mmCIF file of C-alpha atoms in Angstrom:
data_model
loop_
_atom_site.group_PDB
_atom_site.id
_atom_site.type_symbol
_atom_site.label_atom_id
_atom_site.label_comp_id
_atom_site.label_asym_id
_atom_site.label_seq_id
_atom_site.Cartn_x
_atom_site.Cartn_y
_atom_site.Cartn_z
ATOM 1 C CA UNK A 232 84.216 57.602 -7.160
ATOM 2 C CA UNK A 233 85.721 54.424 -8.584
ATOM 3 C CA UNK A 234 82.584 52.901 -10.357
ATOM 4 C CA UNK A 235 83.289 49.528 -11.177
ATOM 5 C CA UNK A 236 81.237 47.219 -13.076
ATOM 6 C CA UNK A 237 81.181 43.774 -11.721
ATOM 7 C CA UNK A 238 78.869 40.882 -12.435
ATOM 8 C CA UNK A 239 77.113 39.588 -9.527
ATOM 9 C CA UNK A 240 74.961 36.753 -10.906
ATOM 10 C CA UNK A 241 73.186 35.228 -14.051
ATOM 11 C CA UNK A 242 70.086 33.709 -14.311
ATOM 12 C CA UNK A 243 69.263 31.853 -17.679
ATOM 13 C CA UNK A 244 65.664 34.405 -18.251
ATOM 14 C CA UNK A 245 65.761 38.017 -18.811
ATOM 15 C CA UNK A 246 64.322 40.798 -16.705
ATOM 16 C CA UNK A 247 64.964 39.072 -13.355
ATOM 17 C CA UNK A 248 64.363 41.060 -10.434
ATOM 18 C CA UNK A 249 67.525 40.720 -8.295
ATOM 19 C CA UNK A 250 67.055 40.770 -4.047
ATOM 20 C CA UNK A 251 70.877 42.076 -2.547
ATOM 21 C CA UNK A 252 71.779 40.773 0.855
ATOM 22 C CA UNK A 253 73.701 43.569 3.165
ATOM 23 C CA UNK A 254 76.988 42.518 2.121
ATOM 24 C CA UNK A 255 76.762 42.738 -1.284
ATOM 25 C CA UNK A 256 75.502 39.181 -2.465
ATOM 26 C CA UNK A 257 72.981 38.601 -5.089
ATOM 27 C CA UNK A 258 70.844 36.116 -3.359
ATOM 28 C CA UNK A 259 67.502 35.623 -5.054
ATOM 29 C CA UNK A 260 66.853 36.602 -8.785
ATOM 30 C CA UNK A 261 62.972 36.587 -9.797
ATOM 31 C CA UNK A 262 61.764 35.644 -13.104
ATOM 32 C CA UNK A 263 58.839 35.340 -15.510
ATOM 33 C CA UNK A 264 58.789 32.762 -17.685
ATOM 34 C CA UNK A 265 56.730 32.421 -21.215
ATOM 35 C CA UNK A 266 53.850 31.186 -19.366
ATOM 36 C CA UNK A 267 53.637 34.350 -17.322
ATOM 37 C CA UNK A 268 54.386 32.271 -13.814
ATOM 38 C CA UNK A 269 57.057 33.206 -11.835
ATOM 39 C CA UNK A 270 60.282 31.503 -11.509
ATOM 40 C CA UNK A 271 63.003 32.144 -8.120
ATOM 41 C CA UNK A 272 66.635 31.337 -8.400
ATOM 42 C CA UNK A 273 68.223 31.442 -5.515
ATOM 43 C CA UNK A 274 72.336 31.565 -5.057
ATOM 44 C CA UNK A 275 74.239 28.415 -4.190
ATOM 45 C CA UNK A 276 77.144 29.737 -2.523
ATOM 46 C CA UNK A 277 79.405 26.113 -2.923
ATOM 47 C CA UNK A 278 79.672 27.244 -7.011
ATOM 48 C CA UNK A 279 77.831 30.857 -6.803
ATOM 49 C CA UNK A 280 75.090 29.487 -9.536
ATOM 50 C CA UNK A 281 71.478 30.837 -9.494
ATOM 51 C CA UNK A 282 69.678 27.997 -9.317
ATOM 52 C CA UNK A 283 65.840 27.641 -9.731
ATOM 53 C CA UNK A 284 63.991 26.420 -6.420
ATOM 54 C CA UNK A 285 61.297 24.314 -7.108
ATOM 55 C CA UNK A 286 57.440 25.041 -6.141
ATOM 56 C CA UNK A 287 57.450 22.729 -3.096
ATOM 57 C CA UNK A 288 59.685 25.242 -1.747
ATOM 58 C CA UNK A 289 58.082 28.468 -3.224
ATOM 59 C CA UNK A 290 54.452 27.834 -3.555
ATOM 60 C CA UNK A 291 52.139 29.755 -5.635
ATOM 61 C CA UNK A 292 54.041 33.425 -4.368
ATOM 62 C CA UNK A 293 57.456 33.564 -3.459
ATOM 63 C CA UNK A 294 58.745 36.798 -3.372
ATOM 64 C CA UNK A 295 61.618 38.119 -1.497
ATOM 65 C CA UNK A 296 61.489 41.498 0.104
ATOM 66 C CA UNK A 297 64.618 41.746 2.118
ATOM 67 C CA UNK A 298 67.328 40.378 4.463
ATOM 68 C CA UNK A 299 68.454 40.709 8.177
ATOM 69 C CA UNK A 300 70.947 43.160 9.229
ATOM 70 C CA UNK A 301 73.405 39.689 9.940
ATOM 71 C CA UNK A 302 72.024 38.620 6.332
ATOM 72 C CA UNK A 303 71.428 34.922 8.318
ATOM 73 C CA UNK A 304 67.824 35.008 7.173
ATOM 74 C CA UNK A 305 65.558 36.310 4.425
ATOM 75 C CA UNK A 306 61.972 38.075 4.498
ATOM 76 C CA UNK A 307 59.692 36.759 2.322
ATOM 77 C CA UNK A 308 56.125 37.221 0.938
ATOM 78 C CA UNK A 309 54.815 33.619 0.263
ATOM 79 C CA UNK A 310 51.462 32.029 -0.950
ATOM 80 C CA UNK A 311 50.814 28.364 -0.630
ATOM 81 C CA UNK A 312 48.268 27.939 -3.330
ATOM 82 C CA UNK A 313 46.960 31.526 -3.610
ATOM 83 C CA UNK A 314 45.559 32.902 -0.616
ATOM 84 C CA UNK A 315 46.768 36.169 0.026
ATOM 85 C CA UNK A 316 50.560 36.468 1.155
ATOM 86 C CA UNK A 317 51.873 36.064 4.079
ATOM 87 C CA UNK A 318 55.126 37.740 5.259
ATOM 88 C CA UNK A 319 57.748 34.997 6.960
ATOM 89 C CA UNK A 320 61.108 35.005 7.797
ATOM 90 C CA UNK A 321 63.522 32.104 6.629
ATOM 91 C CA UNK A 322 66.752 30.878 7.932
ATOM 92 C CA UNK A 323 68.970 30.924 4.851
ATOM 93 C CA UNK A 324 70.930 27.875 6.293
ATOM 94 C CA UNK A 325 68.585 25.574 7.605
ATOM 95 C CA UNK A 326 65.400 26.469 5.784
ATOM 96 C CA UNK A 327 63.092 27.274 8.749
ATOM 97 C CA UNK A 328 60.053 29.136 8.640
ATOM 98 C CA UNK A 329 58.548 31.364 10.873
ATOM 99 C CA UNK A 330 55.269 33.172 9.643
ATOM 100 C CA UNK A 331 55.605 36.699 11.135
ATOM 101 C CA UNK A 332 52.294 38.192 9.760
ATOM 102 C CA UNK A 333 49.063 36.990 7.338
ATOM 103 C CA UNK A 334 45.639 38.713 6.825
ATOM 104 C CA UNK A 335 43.843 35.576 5.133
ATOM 105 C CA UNK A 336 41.411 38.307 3.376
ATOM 106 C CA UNK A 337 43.809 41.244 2.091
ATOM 107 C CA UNK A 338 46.756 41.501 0.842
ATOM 108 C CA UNK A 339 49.767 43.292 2.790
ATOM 109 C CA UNK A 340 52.646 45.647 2.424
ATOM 110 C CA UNK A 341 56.005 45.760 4.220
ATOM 111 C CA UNK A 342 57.232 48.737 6.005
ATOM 112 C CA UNK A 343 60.849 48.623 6.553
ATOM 113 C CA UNK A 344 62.648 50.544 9.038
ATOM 114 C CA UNK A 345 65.455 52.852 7.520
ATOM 115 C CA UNK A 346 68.566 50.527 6.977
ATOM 116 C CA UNK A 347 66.311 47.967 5.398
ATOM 117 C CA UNK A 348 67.361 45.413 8.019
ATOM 118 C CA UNK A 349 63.667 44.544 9.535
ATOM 119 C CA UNK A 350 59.906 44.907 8.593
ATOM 120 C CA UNK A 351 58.650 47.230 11.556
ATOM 121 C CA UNK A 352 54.977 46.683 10.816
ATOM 122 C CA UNK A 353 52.862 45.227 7.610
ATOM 123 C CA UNK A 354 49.574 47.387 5.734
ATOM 124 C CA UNK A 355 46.614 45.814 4.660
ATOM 125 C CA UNK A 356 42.983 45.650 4.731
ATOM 126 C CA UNK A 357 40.733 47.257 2.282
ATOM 127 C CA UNK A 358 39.969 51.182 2.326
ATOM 128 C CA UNK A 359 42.460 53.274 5.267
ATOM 129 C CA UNK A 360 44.966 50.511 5.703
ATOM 130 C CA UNK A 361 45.105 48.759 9.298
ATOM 131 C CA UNK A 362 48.761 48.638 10.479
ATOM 132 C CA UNK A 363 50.136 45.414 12.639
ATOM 133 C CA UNK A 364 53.518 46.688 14.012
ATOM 134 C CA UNK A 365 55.886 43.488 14.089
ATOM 135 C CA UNK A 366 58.372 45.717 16.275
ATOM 136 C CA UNK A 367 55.977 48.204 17.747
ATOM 137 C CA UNK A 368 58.951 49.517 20.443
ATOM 138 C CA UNK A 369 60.998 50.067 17.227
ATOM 139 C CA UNK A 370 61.543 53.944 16.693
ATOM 140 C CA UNK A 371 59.914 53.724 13.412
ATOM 141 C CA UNK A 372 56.549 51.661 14.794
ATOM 142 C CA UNK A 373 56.691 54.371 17.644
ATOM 143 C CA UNK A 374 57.296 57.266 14.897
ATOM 144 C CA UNK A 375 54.519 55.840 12.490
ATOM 145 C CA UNK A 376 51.849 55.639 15.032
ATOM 146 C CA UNK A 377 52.200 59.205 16.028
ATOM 147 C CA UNK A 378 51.452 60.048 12.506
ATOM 148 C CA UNK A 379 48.816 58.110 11.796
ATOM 149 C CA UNK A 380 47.188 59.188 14.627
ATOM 150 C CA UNK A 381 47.814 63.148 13.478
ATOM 151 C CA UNK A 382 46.855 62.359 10.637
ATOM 152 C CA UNK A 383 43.462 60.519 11.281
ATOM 153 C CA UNK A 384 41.769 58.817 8.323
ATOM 154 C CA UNK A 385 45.301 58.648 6.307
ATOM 155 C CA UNK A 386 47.419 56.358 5.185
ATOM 156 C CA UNK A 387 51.014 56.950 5.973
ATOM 157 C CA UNK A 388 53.881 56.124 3.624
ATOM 158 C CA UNK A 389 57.363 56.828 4.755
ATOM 159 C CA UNK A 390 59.265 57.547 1.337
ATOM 160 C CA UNK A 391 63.039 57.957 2.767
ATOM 161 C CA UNK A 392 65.491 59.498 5.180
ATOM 162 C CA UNK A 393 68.999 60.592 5.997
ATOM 163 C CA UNK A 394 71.819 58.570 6.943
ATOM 164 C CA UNK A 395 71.466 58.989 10.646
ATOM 165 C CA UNK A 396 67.600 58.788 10.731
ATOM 166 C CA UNK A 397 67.127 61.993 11.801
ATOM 167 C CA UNK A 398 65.360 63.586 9.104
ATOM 168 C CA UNK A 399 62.237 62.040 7.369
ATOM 169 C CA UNK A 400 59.987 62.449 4.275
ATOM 170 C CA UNK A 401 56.709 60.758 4.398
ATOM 171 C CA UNK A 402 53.366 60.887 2.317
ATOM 172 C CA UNK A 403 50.263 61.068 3.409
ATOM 173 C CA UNK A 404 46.859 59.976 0.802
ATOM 174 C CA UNK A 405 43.342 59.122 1.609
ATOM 175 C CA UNK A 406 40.068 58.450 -0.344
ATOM 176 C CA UNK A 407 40.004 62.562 -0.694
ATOM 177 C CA UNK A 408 43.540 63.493 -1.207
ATOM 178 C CA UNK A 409 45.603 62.642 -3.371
ATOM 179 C CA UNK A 410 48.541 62.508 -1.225
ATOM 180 C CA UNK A 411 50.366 65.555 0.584
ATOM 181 C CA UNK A 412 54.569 65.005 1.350
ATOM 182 C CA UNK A 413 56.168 65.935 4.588
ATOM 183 C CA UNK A 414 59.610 65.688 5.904
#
């Protein structure tokens, strides 16, 4: 293994939380600043600068998750003014918005399918989370299901999985166990 160490971006506050597009690009670098609010740079591919985006374009919550599998647009977890988040998707070039999934009284959690190129379905709700699937004819939706329904009452985490998505460890956990792994 050659391990090379190459810098992929800079952002002017420490402790940034980096988001990597598919090929390799440092894209979005999160932030807090010494007011405890959170600040997003975002990669200006004309000079490769991080530059900060202002909160007209962020809101309250701004937080990227992940990108496409043709890195042409970005998933995001956004908040207007603080409501709970809402997961979108955003062109990268053009700046369009599509909201993909909100719960205006819970907050959510993405579930990604194994390459990390698409949310498959979002979590929320209070107590046993209620699942939305985004892509329920997805093998993962169609997977997940099947295990939530086995294991009625659960909530179902997958944790990871080989290369060719044939093997799988997930995690179950309720109000009464404190979570049992299976692959």
């Amino acid at each position: 293994n050659n391990i090379q160490n190459e810098r992929r971006a800079e952002v002017p506050m420490g402790g940034a939380d980096y988001t990597f597009q598919h090929n390799g690009t440092a894209r979005f670098a999160v932030a807090e600043n010494k007011e405890a609010n959170y600040v997003v740079f975002r990669r200006n591919d004309a000079d490769g600068k991080m530059t900060q985006l202002p909160a007209a374009i962020t809101g309250r919550v701004y937080f990227p998750l992940g990108f496409s599998a043709d890195d042409r647009s970005v998933f995001v977890m956004r908040s207007e003014k603080g409501e709970p988040a809402a997961l979108i998707q955003e062109d990268l070039q053009t700046g369009a918005r599509k909201t993909l999934y909100q719960d205006p009284d819970a907050e959510l959690a993405s579930m990604w399918n194994a390459h990390g190129s698409y949310p498959y379905a979002m979590a929320g709700g209070s107590g046993i989370p209620q699942y939305v699937y985004l892509k329920p004819d997805s093998e993962e939706a169609i997977l997940h299901r099947s295990l939530v329904q086995q294991f009625e009452g659960n909530a179902v985490e997958f944790i990871s999985s080989s290369l060719d998505g044939n093997r799988r460890v997930f995690r179950t956990v309720s109000d009464r166990d404190p979570g049992q792994y299976y692959l």
